[in-house]
Coordinates of C-alpha atoms in Angstrom, one line a residue:
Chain A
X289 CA 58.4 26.8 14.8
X290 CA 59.1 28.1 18.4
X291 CA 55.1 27.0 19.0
X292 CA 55.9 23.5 18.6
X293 CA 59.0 23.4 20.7
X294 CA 57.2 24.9 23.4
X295 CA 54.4 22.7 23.2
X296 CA 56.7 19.4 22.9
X297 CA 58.7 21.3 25.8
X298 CA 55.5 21.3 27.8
X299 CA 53.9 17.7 27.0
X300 CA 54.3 14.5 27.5
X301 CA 54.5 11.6 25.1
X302 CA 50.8 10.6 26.5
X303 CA 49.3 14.0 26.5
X304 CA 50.4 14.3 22.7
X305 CA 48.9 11.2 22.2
X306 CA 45.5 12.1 23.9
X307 CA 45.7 15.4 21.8
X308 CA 45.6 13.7 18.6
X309 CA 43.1 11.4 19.3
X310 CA 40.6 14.6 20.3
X311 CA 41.9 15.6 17.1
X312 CA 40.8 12.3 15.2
X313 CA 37.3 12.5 16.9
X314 CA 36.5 16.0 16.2
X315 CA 37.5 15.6 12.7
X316 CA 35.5 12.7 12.6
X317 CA 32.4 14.0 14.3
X318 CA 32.1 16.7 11.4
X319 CA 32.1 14.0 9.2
X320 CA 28.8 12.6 11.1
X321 CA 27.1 15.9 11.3
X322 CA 27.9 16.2 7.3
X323 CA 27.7 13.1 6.2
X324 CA 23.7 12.3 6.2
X325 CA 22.3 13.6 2.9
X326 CA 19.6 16.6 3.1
X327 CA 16.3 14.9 2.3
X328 CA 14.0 16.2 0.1
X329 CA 9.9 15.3 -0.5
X330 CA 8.2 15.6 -4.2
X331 CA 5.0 16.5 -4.2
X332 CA 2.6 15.0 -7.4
X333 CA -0.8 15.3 -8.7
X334 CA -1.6 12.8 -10.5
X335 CA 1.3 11.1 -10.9
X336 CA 3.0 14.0 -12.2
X337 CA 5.6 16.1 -9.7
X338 CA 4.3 19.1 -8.9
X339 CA 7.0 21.0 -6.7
X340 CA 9.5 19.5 -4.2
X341 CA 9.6 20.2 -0.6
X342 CA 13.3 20.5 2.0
X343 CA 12.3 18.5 4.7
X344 CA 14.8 20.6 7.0
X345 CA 12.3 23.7 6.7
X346 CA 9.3 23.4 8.6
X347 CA 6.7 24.9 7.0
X348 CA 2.6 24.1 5.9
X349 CA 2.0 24.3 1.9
X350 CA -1.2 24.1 0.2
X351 CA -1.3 22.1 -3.0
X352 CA -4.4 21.7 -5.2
X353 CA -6.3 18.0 -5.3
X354 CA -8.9 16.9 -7.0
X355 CA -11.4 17.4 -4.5
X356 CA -10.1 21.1 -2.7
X357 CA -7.2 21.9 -1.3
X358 CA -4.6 20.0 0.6
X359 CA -2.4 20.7 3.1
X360 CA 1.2 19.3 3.0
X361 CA 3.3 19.7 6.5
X362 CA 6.5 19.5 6.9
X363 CA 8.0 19.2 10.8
X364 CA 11.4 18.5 12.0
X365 CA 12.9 16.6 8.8
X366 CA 9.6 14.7 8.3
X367 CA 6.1 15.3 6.1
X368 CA 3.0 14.0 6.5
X369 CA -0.3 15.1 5.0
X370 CA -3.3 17.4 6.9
X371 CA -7.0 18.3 6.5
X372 CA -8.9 16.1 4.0
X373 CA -10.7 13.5 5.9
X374 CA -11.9 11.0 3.9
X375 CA -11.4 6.6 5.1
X376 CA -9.5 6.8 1.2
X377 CA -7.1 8.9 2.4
X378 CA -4.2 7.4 2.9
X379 CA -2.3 10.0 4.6
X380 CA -4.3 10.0 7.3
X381 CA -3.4 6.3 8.5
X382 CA 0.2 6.7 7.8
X383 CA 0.6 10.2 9.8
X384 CA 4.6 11.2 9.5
X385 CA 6.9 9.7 7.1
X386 CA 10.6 10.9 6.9
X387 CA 12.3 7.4 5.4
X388 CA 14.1 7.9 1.6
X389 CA 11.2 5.7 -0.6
X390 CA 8.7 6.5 1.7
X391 CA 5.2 8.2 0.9
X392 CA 1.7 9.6 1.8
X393 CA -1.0 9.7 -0.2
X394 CA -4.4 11.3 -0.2
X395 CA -5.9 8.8 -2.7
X396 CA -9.3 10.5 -3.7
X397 CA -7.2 13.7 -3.7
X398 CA -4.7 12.5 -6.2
X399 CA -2.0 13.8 -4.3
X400 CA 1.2 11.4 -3.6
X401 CA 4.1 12.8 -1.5
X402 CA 7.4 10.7 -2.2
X403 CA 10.7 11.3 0.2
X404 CA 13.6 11.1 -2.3
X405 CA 15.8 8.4 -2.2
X406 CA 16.5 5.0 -2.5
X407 CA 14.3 2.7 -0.2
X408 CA 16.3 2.0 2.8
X409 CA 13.3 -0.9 4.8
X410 CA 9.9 -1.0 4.6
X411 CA 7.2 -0.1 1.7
X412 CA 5.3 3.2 2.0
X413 CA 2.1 1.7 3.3
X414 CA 4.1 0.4 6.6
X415 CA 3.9 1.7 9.7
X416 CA 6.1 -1.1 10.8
X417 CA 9.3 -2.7 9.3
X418 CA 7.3 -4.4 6.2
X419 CA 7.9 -5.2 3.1
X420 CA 3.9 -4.2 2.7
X421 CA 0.7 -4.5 4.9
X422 CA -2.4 -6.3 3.3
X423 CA -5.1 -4.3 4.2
Chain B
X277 CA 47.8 17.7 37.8
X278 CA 47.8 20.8 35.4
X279 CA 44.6 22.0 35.0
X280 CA 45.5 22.1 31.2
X281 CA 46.4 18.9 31.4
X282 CA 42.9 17.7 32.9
X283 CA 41.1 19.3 30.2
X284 CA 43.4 17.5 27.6
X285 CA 41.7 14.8 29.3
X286 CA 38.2 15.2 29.1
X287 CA 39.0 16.6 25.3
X288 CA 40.6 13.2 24.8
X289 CA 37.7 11.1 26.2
X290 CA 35.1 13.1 23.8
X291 CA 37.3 12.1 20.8
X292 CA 37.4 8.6 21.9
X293 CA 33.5 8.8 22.4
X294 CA 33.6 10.3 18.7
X295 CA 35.4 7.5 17.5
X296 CA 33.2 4.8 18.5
X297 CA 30.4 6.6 16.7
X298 CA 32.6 6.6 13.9
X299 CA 33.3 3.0 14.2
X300 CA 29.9 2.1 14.8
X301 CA 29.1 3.9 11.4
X302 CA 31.3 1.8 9.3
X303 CA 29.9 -1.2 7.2
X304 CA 30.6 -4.3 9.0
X305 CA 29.3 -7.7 8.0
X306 CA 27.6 -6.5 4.6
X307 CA 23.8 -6.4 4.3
X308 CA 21.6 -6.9 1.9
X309 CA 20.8 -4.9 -0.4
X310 CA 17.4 -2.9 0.0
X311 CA 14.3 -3.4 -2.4
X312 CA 14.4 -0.5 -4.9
X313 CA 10.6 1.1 -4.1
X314 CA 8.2 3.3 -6.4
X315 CA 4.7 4.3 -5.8
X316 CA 1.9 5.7 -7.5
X317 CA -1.9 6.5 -7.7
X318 CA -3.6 3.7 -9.6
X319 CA -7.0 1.7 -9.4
X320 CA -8.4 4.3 -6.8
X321 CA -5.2 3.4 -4.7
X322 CA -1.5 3.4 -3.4
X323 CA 0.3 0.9 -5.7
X324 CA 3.9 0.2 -4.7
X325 CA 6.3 -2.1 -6.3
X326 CA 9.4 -3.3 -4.8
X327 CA 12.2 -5.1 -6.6
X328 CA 15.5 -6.5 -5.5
X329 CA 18.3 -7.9 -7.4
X330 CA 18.3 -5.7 -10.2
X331 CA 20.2 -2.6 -11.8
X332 CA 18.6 0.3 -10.6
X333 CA 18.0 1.3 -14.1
X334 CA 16.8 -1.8 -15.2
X335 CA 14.3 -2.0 -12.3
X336 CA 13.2 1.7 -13.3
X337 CA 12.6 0.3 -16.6
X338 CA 10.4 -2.2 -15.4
X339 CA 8.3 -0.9 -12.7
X340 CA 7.6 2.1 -15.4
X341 CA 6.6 -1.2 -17.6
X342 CA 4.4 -2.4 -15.1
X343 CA 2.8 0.7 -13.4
X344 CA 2.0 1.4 -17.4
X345 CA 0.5 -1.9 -17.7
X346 CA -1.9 -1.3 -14.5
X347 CA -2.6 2.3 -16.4
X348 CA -4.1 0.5 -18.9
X349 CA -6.0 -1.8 -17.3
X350 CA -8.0 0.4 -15.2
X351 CA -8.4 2.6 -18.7
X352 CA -10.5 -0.5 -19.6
X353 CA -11.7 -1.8 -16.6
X354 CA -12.7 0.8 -14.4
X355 CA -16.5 2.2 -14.5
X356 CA -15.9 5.2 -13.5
X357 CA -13.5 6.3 -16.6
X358 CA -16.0 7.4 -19.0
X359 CA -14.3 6.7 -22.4
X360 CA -13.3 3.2 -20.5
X361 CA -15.4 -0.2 -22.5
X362 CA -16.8 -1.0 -19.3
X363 CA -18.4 2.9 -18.3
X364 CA -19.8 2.2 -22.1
X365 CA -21.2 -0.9 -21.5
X366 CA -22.9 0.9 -18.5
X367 CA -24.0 3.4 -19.8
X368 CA -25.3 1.7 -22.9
X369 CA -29.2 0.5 -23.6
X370 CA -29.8 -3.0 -22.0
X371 CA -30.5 -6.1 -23.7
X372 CA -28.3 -5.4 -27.2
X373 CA -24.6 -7.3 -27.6
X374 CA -21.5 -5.1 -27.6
X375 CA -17.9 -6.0 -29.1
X376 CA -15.8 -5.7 -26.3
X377 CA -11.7 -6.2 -25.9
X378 CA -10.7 -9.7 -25.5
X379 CA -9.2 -9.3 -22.5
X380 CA -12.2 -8.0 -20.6
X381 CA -14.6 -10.7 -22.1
X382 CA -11.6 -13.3 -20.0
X383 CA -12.0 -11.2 -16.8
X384 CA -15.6 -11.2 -16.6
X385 CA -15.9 -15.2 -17.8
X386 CA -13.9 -15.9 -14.4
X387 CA -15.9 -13.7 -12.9
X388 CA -19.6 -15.5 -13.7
X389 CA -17.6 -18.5 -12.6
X390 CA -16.3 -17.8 -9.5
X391 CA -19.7 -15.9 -9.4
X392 CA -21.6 -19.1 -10.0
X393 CA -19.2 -21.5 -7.7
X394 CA -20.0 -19.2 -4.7
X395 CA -23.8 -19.5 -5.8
X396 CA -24.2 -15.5 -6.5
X397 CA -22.3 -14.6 -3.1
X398 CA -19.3 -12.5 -5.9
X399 CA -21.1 -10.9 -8.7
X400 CA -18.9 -8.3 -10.5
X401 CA -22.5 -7.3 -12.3
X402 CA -23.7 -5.1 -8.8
X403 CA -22.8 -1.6 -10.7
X404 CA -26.2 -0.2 -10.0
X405 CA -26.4 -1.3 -6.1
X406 CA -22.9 0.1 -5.8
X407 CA -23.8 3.5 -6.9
X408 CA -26.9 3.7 -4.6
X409 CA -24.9 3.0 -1.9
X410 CA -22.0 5.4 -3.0
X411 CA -18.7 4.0 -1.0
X412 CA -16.9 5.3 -3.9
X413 CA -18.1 8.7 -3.7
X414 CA -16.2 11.8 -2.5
X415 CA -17.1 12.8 0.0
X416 CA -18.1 8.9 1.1
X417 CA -21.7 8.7 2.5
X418 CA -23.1 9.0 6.0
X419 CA -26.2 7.5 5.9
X420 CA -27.8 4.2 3.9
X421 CA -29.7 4.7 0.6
X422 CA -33.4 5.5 0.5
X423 CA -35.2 2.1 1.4
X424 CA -37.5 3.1 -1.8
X425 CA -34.3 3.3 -4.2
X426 CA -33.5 0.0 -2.2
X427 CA -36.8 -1.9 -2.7
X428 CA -36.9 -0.7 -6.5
X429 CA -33.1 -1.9 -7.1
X430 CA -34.1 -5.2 -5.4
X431 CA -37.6 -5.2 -7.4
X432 CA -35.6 -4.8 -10.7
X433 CA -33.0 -7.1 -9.5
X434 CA -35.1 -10.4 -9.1
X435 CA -36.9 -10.0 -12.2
X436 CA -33.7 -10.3 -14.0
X437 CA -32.6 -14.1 -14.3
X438 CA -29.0 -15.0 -13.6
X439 CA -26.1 -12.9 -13.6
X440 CA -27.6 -10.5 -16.0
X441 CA -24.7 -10.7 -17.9
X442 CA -24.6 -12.7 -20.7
X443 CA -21.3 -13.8 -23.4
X444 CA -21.5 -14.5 -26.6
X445 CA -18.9 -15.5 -29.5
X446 CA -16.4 -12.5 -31.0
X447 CA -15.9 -10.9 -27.8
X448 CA -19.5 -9.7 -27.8
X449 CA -20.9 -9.1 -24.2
X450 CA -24.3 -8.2 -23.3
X451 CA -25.9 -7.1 -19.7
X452 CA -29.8 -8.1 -19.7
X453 CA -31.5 -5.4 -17.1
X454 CA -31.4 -2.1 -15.7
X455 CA -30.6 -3.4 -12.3
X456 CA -27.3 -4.7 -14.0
X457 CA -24.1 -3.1 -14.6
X458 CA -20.6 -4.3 -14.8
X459 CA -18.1 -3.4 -11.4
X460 CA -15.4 -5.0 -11.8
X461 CA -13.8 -4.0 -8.5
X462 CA -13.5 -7.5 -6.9
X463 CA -11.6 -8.7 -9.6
X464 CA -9.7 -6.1 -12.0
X465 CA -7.5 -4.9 -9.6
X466 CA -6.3 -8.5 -9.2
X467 CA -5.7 -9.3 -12.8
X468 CA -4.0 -5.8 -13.1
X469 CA -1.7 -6.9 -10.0
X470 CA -1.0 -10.3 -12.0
X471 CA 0.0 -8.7 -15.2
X472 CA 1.9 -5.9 -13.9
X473 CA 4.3 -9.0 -12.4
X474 CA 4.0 -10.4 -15.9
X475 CA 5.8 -7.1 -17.3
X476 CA 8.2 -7.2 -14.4
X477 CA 9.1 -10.9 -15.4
X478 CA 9.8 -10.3 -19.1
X479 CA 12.1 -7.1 -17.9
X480 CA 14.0 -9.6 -16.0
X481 CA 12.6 -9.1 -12.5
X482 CA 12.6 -11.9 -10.6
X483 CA 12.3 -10.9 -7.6
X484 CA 9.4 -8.4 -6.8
X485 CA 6.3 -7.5 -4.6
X486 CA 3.4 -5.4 -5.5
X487 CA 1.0 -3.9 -3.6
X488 CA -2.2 -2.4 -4.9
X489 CA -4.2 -1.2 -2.2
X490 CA -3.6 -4.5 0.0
X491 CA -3.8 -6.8 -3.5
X492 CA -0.3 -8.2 -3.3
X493 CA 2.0 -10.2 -5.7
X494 CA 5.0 -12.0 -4.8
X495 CA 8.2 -13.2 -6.4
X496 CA 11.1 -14.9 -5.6
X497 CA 12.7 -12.7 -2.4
X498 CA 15.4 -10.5 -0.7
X499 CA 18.3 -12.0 -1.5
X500 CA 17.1 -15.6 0.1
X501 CA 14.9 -13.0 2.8
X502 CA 11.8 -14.0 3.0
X503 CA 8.8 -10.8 1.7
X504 CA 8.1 -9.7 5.0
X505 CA 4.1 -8.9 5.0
X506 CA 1.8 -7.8 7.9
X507 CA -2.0 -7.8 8.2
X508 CA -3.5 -5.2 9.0
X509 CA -5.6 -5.2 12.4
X510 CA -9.4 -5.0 11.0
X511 CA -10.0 -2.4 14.0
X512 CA -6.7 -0.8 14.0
X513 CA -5.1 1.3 11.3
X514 CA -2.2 1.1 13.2
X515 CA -1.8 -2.6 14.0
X516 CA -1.0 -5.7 12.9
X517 CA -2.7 -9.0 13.7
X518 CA -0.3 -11.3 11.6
X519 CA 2.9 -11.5 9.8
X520 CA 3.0 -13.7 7.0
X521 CA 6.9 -14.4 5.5
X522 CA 6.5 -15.0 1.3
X523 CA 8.8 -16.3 -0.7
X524 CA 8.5 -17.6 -4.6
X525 CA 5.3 -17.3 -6.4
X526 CA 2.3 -16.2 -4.7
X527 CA -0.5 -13.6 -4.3
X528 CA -1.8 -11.8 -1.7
X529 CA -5.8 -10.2 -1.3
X530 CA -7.8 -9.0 1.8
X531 CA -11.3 -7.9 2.2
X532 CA -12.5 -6.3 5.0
X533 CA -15.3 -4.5 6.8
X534 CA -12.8 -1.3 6.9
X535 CA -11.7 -0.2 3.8
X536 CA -14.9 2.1 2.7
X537 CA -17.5 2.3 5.8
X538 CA -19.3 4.7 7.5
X539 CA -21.1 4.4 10.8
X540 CA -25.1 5.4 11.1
X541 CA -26.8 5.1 14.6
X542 CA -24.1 2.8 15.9
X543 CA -24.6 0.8 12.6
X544 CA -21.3 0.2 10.6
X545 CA -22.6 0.1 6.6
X546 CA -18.9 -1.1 4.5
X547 CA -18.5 -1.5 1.1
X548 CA -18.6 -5.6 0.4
X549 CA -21.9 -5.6 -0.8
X550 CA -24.3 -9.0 -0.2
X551 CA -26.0 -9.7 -3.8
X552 CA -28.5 -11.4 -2.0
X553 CA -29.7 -8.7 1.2
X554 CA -28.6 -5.5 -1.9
X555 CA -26.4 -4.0 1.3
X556 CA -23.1 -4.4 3.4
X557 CA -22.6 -8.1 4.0
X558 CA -23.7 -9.2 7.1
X559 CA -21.6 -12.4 7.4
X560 CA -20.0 -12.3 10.7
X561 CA -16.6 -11.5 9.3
X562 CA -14.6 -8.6 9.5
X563 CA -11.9 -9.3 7.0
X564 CA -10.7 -12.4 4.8
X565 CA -7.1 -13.0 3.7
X566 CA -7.0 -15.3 0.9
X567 CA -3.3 -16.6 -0.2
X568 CA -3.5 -18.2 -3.9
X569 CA -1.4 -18.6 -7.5
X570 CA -2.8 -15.8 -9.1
X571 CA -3.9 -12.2 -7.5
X572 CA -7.0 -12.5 -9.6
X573 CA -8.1 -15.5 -7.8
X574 CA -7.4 -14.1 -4.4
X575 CA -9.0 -10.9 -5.6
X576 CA -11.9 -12.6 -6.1
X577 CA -12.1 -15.4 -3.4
X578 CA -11.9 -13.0 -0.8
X579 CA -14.9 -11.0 -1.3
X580 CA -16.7 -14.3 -2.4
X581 CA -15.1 -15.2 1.4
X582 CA -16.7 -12.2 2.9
X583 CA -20.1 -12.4 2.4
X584 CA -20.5 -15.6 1.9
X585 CA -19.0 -16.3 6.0
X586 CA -16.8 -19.1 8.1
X587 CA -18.7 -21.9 7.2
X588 CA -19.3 -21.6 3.4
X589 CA -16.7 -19.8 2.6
X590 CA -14.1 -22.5 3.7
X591 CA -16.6 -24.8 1.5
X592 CA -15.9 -22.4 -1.6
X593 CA -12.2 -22.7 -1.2
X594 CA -12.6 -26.7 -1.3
X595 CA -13.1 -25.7 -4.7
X596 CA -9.9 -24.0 -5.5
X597 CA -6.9 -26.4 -4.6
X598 CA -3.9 -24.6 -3.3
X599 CA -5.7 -21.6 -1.9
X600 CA -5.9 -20.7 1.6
X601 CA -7.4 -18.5 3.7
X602 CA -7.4 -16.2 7.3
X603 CA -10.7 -15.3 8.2
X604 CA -11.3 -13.0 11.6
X605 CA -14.6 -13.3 13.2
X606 CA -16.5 -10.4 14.4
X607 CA -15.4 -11.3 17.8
X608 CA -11.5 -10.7 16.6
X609 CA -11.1 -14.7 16.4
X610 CA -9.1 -15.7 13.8
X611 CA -9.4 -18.9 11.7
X612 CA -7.3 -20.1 9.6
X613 CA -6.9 -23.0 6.9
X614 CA -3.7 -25.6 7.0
X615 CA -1.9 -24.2 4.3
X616 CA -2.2 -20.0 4.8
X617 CA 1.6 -19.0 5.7
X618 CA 1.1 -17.1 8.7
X619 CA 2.3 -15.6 12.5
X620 CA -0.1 -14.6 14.5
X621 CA 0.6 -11.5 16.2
X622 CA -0.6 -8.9 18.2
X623 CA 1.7 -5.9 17.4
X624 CA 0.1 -2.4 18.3

């Protein structure tokens, strides 16, 4: 172990104590980076899933609705719904949702989008920190 | 100073930065749990329920329960489900009596009644007028019906006494002219709210919201936490005009101006119709909040609310102790009476 008697040669006490607490942070800061779950967003038609979308690939996808096409985006680790303008649609007054329980809908459509998870604040038809918004 | 030494340093203060974060991250004082949250398409709208307090598979159970009970409801309820009693009632010859479910012959009795107490101002027998003016369509309308298909609805209309719809014993149910036809949307939603809490109380949920589309049920709360509710600014999707905290037993319904609309030369034609004028409601309202026992009731009261306006609307509710309204004016004013639980805010 001629390493570690050069480095305890070449250090003081405080410096080895400085060293391990970089240690203890980097560790710890992988453990932040790794830590938050990868989010996912099911997609269904009528109440029934129709495919599932990673929220950490940006992409546009084209599901069939009731009425036409609609067009699903997903940007930055959130989704949010495009295209079908209609005062039903529900998507279009919610915009971007990225919170687990949360989801868009494009009503006349019959398209839902749900982020997985469990709930963690408001309901789905909140753009604020409700429970719900009567509307 | 070494210059290793140095950067020892600045490598220690980044793990010290790290730590806090770390820190920071741990649970501290606990909190409370979060609602467990699922949402479908039902009734022509977003329906969420929230629960709190219960096994997650338990709650599962339930909401499944109750989203199964709404399911069922609109199957009977909704006009524009063909095999549903009320699209064949509709679609049926006028003037003969039809055996209809139990259930339905209940909703539409408190409809004629609170249909009678607001003097005609809620009729759930406007079917006809609805589908001229087509809110429900997809894609929505632009422009008002014909005034001819107007004048002829309104023609047919008066020479039809009453509510056109008439009850008779063994659930039989008849509607008496072709300007009639059930449309139960003021009302069904409202019973389908109440009795999907109903299947979320015998699963042993005590503590619940739902929220159809702005119809909302309450039960007991978050852990002590109050339901924390917004309304929804009547010219902004975005914004909130008050925040009402709910606890224990209550129900929730709004009506407003912009739920189904469209504008036409500056004109803004929504979807609360007036039984009276056969169009959008002209009442100097823009939305009505009605807090009551039963979603039914609030259903209900606040269309009656709507179109019948301020003054004789507020007389209406004399009628029904322990409910309560929030009305804003066209002007953005709000009113409200003693009892509605309610902040007034001005959130963007």
């Amino acid at each position: 172990m001629k390493w570690l008697e050069l480095f305890l040669r070449a250090s003081t006490p405080t410096d080895r104590f400085v060293l391990g607490i970089s240690a203890a942070g980097i560790l710890s800061s992988g453990w932040l980076i790794t830590s938050e779950p990868g989010k996912r967003a099911v997609v269904f038609r009528d109440n029934r899933p129709v495919m599932t979308l990673a929220l950490d690939q940006d992409r546009k996808q084209e599901v069939s609705g009731r009425l036409g096409p609609v067009i699903i985006q997903v940007e930055q680790g959130r989704v949010r719904l495009l295209e079908y303008q209609s005062p039903r649609m529900i998507g279009t007054r919610t915009g971007w949702i990225q919170g687990a329980g949360r989801a868009t809908a494009c009503v006349p459509c019959g398209v839902l989008v749900r982020v997985e998870g469990k709930q963690k604040g408001s309901a789905p038809s909140s753009a604020h920190e409700f429970d719900a918004v009567s509307e | 100073m070494k210059p290793w030494t140095r950067w020892l340093g600045w490598l220690g203060l980044f793990g010290l930065g790290m730590l806090f974060l770390l820190v920071s991250r741990l649970p501290g004082e606990p909190e409370a749990e979060p609602p467990l949250l699922e949402t479908r398409l039902l009734m022509g709208t977003l329906v969420s329920i929230s629960t709190w307090g219960v096994e997650e598979k338990q709650a599962e159970a339930a909401m499944e329960q109750a989203f199964a009970e709404m399911s069922r409801i609109e199957g009977m309820m909704s006009r524009f489900i063909p095999t549903s009693p009320v699209s064949g009632l509709n679609d049926a010859p006028r003037g003969a009596f039809h055996t209809v479910p139990a259930e339905l012959i209940s909703v539409v009795s408190k409809g004629l009644e609170i249909g009678q107490l607001s003097g005609g101002a809620f009729d759930i027998g406007l079917g006809p007028l609805s589908d001229l003016w087509g809110f429900s369509r997809e894609p929505p309308p632009e422009t008002p019906p014909a005034p001819d298909a107007l004048k002829k609805w309104r023609e047919e209309r008066d020479r039809t006494p009453g509510p056109g719809i008439e009850l008779a014993s063994d659930n039989r149910l008849r509607l008496t002219g072709p300007a009639i036809g059930l449309d139960l949307g003021g009302i069904a939603k409202g019973y389908a709210v109440e009795r999907a809490m109903e299947m979320l109380r015998q699963a042993g949920v005590v503590n619940a919201l739902i929220n159809a589309g702005g119809d909302m049920r309450i039960a007991g709360s978050k852990g002590g936490k109050p339901w924390h509710i917004g309304l929804r600014d009547p010219r902004k999707p975005d914004g909130v005009v008050a925040v009402m905290d709910l606890t224990g037993s209550k129900a929730l319904a709004t009506s407003g101006d912009y739920e189904r609309f469209f504008m036409a030369d500056g004109v803004r034609y929504h979807h609360i119709l007036d039984p009276k004028q056969g169009g959008s409601s002209r009442s100097g309202l823009m939305a009505v909040s009605i807090q009551a026992a039963d979603s039914l009731t609030a259903d209900a009261l606040s269309t009656a609310v709507f179109v019948l306006g301020e003054s004789a609307g507020l007389a209406l509710l004399q009628q029904f102790p322990g409910c309560e309204a929030l009305l804003i004016r066209e002007d953005g004013q709000m009113v409200q009476t003693p009892g509605f639980v309610a902040t007034r805010s001005k959130t963007p």
